Coordinates of C-alpha atoms in Angstrom, one line a residue:
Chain A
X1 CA 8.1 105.1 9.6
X2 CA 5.6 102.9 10.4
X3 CA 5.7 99.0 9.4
X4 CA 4.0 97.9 6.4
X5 CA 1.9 94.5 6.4
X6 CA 4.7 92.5 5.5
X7 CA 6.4 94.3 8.7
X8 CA 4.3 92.9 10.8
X9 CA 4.2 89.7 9.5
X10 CA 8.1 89.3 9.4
X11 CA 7.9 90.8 12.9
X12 CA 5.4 87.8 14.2
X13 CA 7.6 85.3 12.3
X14 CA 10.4 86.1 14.7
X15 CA 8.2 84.2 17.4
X16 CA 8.3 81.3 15.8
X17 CA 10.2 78.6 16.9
X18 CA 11.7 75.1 15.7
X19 CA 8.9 72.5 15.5
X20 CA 6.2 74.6 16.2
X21 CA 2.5 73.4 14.8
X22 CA 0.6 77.5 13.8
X23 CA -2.9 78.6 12.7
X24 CA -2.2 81.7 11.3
X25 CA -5.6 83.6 10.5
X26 CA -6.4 85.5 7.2
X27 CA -5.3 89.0 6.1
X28 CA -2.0 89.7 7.4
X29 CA -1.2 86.4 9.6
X30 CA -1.1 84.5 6.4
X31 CA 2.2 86.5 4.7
X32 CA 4.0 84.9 8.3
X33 CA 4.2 82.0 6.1
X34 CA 6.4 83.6 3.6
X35 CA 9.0 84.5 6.5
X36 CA 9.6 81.6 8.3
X37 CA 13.6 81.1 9.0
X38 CA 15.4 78.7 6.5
X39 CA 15.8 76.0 8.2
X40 CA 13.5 76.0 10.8
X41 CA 10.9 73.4 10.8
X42 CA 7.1 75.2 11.4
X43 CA 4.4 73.1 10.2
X44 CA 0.8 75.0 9.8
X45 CA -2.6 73.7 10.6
X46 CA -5.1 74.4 8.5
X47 CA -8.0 74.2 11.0
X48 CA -10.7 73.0 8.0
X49 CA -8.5 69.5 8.5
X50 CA -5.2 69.9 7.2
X51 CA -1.2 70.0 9.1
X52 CA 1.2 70.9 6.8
X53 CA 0.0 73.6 4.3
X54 CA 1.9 73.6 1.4
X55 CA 2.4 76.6 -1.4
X56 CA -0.4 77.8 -3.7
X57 CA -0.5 75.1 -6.3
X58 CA 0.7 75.3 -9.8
X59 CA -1.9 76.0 -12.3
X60 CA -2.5 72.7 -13.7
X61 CA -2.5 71.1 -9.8
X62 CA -5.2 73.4 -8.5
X63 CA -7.6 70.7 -6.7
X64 CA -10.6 71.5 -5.5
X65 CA -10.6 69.0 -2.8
X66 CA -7.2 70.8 -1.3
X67 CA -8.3 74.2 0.2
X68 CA -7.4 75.9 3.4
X69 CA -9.6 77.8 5.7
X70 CA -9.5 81.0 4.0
X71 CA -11.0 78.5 1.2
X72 CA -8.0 79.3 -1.1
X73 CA -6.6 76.7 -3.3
X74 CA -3.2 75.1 -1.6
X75 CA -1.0 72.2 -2.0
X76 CA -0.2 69.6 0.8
X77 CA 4.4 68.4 1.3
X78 CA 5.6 65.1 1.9
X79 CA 4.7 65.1 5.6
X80 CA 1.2 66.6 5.6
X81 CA -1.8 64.9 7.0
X82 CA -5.7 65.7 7.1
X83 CA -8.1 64.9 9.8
X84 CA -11.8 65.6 10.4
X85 CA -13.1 69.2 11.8
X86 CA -13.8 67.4 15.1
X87 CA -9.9 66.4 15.1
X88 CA -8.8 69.4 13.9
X89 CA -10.4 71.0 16.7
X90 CA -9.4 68.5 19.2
X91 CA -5.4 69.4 18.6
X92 CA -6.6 73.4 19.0
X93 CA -8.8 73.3 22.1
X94 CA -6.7 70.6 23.6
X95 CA -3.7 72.9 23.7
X96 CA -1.1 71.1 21.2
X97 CA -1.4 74.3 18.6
X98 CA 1.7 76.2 19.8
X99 CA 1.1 79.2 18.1
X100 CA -1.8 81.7 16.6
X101 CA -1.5 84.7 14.4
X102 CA -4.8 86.7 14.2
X103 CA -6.5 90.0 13.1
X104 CA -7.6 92.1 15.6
X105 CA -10.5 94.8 15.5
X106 CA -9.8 95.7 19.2
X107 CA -7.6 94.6 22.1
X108 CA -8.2 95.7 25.6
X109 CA -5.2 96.1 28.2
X110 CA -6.7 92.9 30.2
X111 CA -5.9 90.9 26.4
X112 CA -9.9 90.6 26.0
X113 CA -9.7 90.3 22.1
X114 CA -12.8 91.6 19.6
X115 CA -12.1 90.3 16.2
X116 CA -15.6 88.8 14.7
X117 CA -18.8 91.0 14.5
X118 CA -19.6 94.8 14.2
X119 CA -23.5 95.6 16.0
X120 CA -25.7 96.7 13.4
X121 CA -23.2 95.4 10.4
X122 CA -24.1 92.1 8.6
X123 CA -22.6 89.2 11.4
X124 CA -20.3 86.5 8.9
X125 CA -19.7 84.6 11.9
X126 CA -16.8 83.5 13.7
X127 CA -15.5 81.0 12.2
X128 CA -12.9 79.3 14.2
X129 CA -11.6 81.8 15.7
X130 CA -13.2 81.2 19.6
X131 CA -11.9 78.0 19.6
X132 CA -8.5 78.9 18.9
X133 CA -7.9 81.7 21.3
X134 CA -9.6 79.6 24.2
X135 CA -7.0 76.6 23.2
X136 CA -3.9 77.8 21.6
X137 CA -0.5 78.4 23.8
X138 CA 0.0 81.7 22.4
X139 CA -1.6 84.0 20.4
X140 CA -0.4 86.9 18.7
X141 CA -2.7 89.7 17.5
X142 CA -1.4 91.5 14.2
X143 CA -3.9 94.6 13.3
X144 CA -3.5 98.4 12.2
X145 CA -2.8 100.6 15.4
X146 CA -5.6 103.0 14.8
X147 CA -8.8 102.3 13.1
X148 CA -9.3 104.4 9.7
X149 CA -11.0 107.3 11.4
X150 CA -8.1 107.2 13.8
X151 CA -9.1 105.9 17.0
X152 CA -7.2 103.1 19.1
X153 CA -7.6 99.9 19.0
X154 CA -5.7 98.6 21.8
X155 CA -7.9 100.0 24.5
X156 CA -9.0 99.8 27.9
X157 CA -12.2 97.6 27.2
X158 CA -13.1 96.3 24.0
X159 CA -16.4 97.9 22.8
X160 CA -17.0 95.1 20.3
X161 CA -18.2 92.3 21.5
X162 CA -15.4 89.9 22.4
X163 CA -14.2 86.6 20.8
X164 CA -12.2 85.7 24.0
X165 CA -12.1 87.2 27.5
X166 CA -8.1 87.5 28.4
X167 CA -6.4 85.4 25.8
X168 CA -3.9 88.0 23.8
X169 CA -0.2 87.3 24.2
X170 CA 1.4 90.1 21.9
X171 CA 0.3 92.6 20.0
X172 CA 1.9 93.4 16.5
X173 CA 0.8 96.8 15.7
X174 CA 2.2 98.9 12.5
X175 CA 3.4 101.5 15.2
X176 CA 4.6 98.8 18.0
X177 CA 4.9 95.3 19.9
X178 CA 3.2 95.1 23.3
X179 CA 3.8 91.7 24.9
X180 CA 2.7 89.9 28.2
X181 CA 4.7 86.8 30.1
X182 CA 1.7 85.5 31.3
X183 CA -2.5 86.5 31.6
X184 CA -1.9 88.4 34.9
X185 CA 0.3 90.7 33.6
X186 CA -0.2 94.3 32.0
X187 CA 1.2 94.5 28.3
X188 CA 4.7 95.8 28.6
X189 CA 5.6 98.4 25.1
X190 CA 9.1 96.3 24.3
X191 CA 9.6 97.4 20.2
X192 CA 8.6 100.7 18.2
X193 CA 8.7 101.1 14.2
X194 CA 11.7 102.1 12.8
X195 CA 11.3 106.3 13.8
X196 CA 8.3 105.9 15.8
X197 CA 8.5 107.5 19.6
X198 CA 7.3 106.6 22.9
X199 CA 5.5 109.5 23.0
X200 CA 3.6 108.8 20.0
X201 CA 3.1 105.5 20.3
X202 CA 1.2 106.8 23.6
X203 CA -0.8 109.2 22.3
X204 CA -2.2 106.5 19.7
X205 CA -3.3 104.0 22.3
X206 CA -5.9 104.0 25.0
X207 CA -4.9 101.0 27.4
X208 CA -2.8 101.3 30.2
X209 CA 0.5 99.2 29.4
X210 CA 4.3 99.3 30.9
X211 CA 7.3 100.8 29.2
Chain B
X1 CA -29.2 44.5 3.5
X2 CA -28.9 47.0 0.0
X3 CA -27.5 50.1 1.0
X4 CA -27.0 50.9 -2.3
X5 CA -29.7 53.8 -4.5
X6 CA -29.7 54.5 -7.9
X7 CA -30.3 58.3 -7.2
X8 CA -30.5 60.7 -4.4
X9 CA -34.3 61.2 -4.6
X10 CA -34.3 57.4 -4.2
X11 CA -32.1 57.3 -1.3
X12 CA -34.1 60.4 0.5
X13 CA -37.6 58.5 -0.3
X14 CA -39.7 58.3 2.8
X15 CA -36.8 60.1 4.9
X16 CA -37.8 63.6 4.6
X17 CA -41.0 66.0 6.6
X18 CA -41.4 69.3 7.1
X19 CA -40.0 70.9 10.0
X20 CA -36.9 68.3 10.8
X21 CA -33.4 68.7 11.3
X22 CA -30.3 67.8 9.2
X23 CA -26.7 68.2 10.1
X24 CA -24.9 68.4 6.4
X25 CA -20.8 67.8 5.8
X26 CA -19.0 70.2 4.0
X27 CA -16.6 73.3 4.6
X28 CA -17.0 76.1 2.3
X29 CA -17.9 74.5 -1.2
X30 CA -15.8 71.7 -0.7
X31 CA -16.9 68.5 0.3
X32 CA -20.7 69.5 0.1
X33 CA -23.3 66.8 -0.3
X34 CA -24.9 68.5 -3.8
X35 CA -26.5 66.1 -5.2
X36 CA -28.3 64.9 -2.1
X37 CA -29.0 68.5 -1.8
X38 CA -30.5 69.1 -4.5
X39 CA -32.8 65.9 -4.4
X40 CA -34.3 67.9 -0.9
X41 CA -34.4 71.4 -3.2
X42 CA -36.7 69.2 -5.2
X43 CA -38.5 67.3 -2.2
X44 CA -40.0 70.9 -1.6
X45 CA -39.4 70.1 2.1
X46 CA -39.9 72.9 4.5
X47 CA -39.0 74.5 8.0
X48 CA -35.4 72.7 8.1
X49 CA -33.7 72.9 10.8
X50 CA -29.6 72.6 9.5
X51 CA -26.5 72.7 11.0
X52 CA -23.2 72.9 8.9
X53 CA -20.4 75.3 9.0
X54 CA -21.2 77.1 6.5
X55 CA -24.4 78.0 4.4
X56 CA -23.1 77.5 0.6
X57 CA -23.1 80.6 -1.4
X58 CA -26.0 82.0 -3.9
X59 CA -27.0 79.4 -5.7
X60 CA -24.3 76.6 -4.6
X61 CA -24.6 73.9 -2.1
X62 CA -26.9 75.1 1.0
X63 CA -27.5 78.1 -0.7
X64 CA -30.0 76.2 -3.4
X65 CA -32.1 75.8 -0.3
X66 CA -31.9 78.9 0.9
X67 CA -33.0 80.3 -2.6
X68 CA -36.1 78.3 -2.1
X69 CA -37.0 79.2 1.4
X70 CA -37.3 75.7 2.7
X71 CA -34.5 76.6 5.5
X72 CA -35.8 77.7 8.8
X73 CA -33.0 77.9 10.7
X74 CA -29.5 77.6 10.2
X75 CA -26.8 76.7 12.9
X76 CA -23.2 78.0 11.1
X77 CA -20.1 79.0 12.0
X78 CA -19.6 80.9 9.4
X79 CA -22.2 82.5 6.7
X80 CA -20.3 84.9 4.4
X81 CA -20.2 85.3 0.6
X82 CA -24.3 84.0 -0.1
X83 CA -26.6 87.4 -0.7
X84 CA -29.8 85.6 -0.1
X85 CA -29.2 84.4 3.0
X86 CA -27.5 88.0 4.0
X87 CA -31.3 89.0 2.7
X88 CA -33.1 86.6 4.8
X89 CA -31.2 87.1 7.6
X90 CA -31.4 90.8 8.0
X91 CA -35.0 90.9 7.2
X92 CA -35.9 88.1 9.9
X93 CA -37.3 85.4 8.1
X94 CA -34.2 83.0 8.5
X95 CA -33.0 82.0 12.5
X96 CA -29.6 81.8 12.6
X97 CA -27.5 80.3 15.7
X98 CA -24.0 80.9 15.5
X99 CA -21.8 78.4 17.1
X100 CA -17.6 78.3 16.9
X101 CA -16.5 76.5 14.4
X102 CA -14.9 73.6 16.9
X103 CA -18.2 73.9 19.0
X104 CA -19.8 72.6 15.8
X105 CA -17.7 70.3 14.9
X106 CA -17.6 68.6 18.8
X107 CA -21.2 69.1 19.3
X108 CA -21.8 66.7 16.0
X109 CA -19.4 64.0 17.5
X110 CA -20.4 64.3 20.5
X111 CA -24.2 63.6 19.6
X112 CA -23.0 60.9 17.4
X113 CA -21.5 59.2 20.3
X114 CA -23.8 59.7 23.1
X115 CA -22.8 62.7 24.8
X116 CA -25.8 64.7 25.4
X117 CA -23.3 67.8 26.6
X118 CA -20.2 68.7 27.2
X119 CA -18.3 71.9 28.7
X120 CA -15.4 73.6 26.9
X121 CA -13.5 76.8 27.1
X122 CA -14.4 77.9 23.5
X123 CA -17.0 80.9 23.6
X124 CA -16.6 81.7 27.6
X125 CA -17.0 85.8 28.2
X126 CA -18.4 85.9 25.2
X127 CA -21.9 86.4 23.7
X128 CA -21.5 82.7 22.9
X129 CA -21.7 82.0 26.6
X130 CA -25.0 83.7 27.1
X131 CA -27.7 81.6 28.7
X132 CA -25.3 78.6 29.3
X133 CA -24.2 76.9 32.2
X134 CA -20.7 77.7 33.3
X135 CA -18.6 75.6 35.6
X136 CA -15.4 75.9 36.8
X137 CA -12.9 73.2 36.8
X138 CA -9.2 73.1 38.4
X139 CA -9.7 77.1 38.5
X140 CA -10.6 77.6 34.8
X141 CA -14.3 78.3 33.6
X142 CA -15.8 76.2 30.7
X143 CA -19.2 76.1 29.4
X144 CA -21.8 73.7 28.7
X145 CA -22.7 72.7 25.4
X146 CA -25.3 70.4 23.9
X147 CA -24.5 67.4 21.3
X148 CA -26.7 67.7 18.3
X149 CA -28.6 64.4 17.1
X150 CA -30.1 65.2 13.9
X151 CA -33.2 63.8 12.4
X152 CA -31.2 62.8 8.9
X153 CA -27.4 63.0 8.0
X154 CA -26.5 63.8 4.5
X155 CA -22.4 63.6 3.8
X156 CA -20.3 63.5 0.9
X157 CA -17.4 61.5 0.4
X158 CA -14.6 59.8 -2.3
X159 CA -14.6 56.5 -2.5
X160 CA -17.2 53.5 -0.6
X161 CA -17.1 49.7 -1.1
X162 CA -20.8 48.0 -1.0
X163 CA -21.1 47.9 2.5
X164 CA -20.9 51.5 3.2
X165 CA -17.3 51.8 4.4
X166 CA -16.1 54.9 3.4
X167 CA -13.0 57.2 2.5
X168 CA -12.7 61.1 2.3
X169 CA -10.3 62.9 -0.1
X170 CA -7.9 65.4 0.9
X171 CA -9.7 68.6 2.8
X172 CA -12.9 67.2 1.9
X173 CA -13.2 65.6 4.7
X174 CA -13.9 68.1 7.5
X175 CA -17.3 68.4 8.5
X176 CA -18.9 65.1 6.7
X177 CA -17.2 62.9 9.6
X178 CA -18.5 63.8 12.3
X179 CA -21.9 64.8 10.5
X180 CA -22.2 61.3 9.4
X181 CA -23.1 60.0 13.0
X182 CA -25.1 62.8 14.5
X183 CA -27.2 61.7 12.1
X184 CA -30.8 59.2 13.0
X185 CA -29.9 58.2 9.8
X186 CA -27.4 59.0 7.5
X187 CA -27.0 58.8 3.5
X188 CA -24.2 59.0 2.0
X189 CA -22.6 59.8 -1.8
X190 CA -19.5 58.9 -3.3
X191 CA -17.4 59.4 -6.2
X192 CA -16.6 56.0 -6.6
X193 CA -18.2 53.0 -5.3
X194 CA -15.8 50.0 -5.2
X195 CA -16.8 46.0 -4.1
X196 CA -16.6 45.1 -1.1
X197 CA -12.3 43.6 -0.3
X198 CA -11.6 46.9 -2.1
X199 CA -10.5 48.8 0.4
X200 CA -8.1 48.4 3.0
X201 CA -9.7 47.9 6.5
X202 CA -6.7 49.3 8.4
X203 CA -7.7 52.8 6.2
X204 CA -11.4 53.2 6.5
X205 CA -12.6 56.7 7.7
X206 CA -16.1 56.4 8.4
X207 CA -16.8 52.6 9.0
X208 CA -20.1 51.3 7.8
X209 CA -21.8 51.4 10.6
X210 CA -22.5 55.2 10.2
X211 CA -24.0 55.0 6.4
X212 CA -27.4 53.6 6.0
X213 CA -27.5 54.9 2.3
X214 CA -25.4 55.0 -0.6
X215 CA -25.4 57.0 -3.9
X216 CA -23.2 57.2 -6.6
X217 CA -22.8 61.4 -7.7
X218 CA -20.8 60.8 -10.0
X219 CA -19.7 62.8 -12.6
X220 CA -19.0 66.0 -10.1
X221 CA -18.1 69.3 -11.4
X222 CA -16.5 70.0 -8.1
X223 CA -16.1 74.1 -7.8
X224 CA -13.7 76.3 -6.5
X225 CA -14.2 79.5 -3.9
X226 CA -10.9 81.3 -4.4
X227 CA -8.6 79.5 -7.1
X228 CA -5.0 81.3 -5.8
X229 CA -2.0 79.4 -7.8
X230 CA 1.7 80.3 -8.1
X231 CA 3.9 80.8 -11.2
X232 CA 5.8 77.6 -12.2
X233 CA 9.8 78.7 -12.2
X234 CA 11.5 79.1 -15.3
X235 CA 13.5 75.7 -16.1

């Protein structure tokens, strides 16, 4: 049975680590949040100028002055602190974000990553999203294995274009995990869904990887 | 030296032409300049050049100028949720350069502090690279980036004493620091303006220096993009 989008977000939790600083992106990367270990301390940038995002705010606390990057309404803890976009950016390119939990729209096997505009569709923009695949220690890609019409989206080349040349760490599918020690690796296949086989997992995915 | 206006039309007189570029604070709807904003809706200024993250959303913030046509170009990270300037866009009458968010954000302080360029990581392979210089350094490739001066800051904070000193509140901050000193000239509203002693020195987050102009915007009706909450637990 294939993972559901809390799956994959408890699945990218279990990267996590004690005293790790994390961007976690919208969609899916922002239910890791809800699974971080008790008692491990993870404290998450916001990267519109924020460390330490706290819950969704009670009712009567809603402020508009407190949002996260998504734009959503949040509360700030004890220890959180807010800095300016050019800081904000500083700690992501400048490599002291540990962690990154993205959407994906394609992933090629050289971990090219193509998450931020469709030819021909109306272009949103990529946000922040460039800056923190270029800057963050790791980054974990969390998207459906297939698109909707069924074709792979971990592939040999992206067809999209890209948002960063050779910056994917792991991929979190609904099917599978693919991870890579380092950027001159291949992606090695090391979990399946509960059910799921090899077999199909291969049939499902266009990039060469390792078992 | 009176820093202070007793509008925003006031504090844009003789600042605005046709055809000149702005760099503008905000993130999303928070933190927008609006009432200096509106004061250039009004100006009827045209051909603006404007770099900010975002673009407002119909009718809100940036989007009031967009409505108007008075936008030539925009230079965003990030232009979702505003029909109009989806409109403009696809039908070619509005330029649009997009730039990563951080890009942005360094290429304002970067102008602001006299760095014509810089290179960074952010963007390389990508179409973001295309036409830019690319250099390697200690085996990694970075590109070159330009600073942006702008022709006119306009920056909204919380709280300023007389002289201009000024503090941000919460998220609000993001893009109005380093907007503030791209900026030829930079004005400036508040929420508050306090005397001058007011304020602690030791936490000032735009120093005078960078505000030329002052308004009071005061009363806001600050809005909200996505208002998400969570149930209070039963006691």
């Amino acid at each position: 049975m294939p993972w559901d989008r809390n799956d994959m977000a408890a699945r990218a939790a279990k990267e996590l680590q004690d005293g790790y600083y994390v961007n976690l992106g919208i969609g899916i990367p922002t239910l890791v949040a809800n699974n971080i270990p008790a008692g491990m301390t993870v404290t998450l940038q916001s990267e519109n100028g924020m460390l330490g995002i706290g819950p969704f705010p009670y009712d009567d606390e809603v402020d508009p002055d407190l949002i996260n990057a998504g734009k959503q309404t949040i509360s700030e803890l004890p220890q959180s602190s807010y800095f300016d976009s050019a800081q904000s950016f500083a700690m992501i390119r400048g490599g002291h974000i540990d962690l990154a939990v993205l959407g994906g729209m394609e992933v090629s096997e050289n971990g090219d990553l193509a998450n931020w505009m469709v030819p021909g569709k109306m272009i949103k923009g990529m946000g922040g999203a460039m800056d923190l695949v270029a800057g963050v220690k790791k980054i974990i890609v969390v998207m459906e294995h297939t698109s909707k019409s069924g074709d792979a989206k971990f592939i040999p080349a992206c067809t999209l274009p890209l948002t960063g040349k050779n910056v994917v760490d792991m991929i979190i599918t609904d099917l599978a995990v693919f991870h890579r020690p380092d950027h001159d690796s291949p992606f090695k296949l090391i979990e399946l869904a509960p059910g799921l086989t090899r077999d199909e997992v291969r049939q499902k995915t266009s990039a060469q990887y390792v078992e | 030296m009176q820093k202070i206006y007793p509008n925003a039309e006031g504090a844009l007189d003789g600042l605005l032409r046709d055809g000149m570029t702005l760099a503008a604070g905000g993130f999303g709807l928070c933190g927008i300049p609006e009432r200096l904003i509106d004061a250039v809706v009004a100006s009827g200024v045209k051909d603006l050049t404007i770099a900010s993250n975002n673009a407002g959303i119909d009718n809100e913030g940036l989007g009031k100028l967009l409505r108007t046509r008075q936008v030539a170009k925009m230079i965003s990270s990030y232009v979702g949720e505003n029909k109009e300037f989806e409109r403009q866009f696809l039908a070619g009458e509005l330029e649009v350069e997009f730039c990563p968010q951080g890009t942005l954000a360094e290429r304002m302080r970067a102008g602001g502090a006299g760095i014509p360029g810089f290179y960074t990581k952010t963007g390389v392979g990508t179409q973001v690279a295309e036409g830019k210089e690319v250099k390697a350094f200690d085996g990694e490739d970075y590109i070159l980036e330009r600073g942006i001066r702008a022709d006119l800051s306009l920056i909204k904070g919380w709280k300023a004493d007389e002289s201009g000193n000024l503090m941000f509140r919460k998220t609000a901050r993001n893009f109005n620091q380093p907007a503030a000193t791209c900026g030829r000239i930079c004005v400036a509203e508040v929420e508050e303006i306090v005397p001058v002693g007011s304020l602690d020195p030791d936490c000032i987050h735009l120093p005078s220096i960078y505000v030329n102009r002052l308004i009071l915007g005061a009363p806001y009706d600050k809005k909200i993009e996505f208002r998400t909450v969570r149930e209070r637990e039963a006691a």
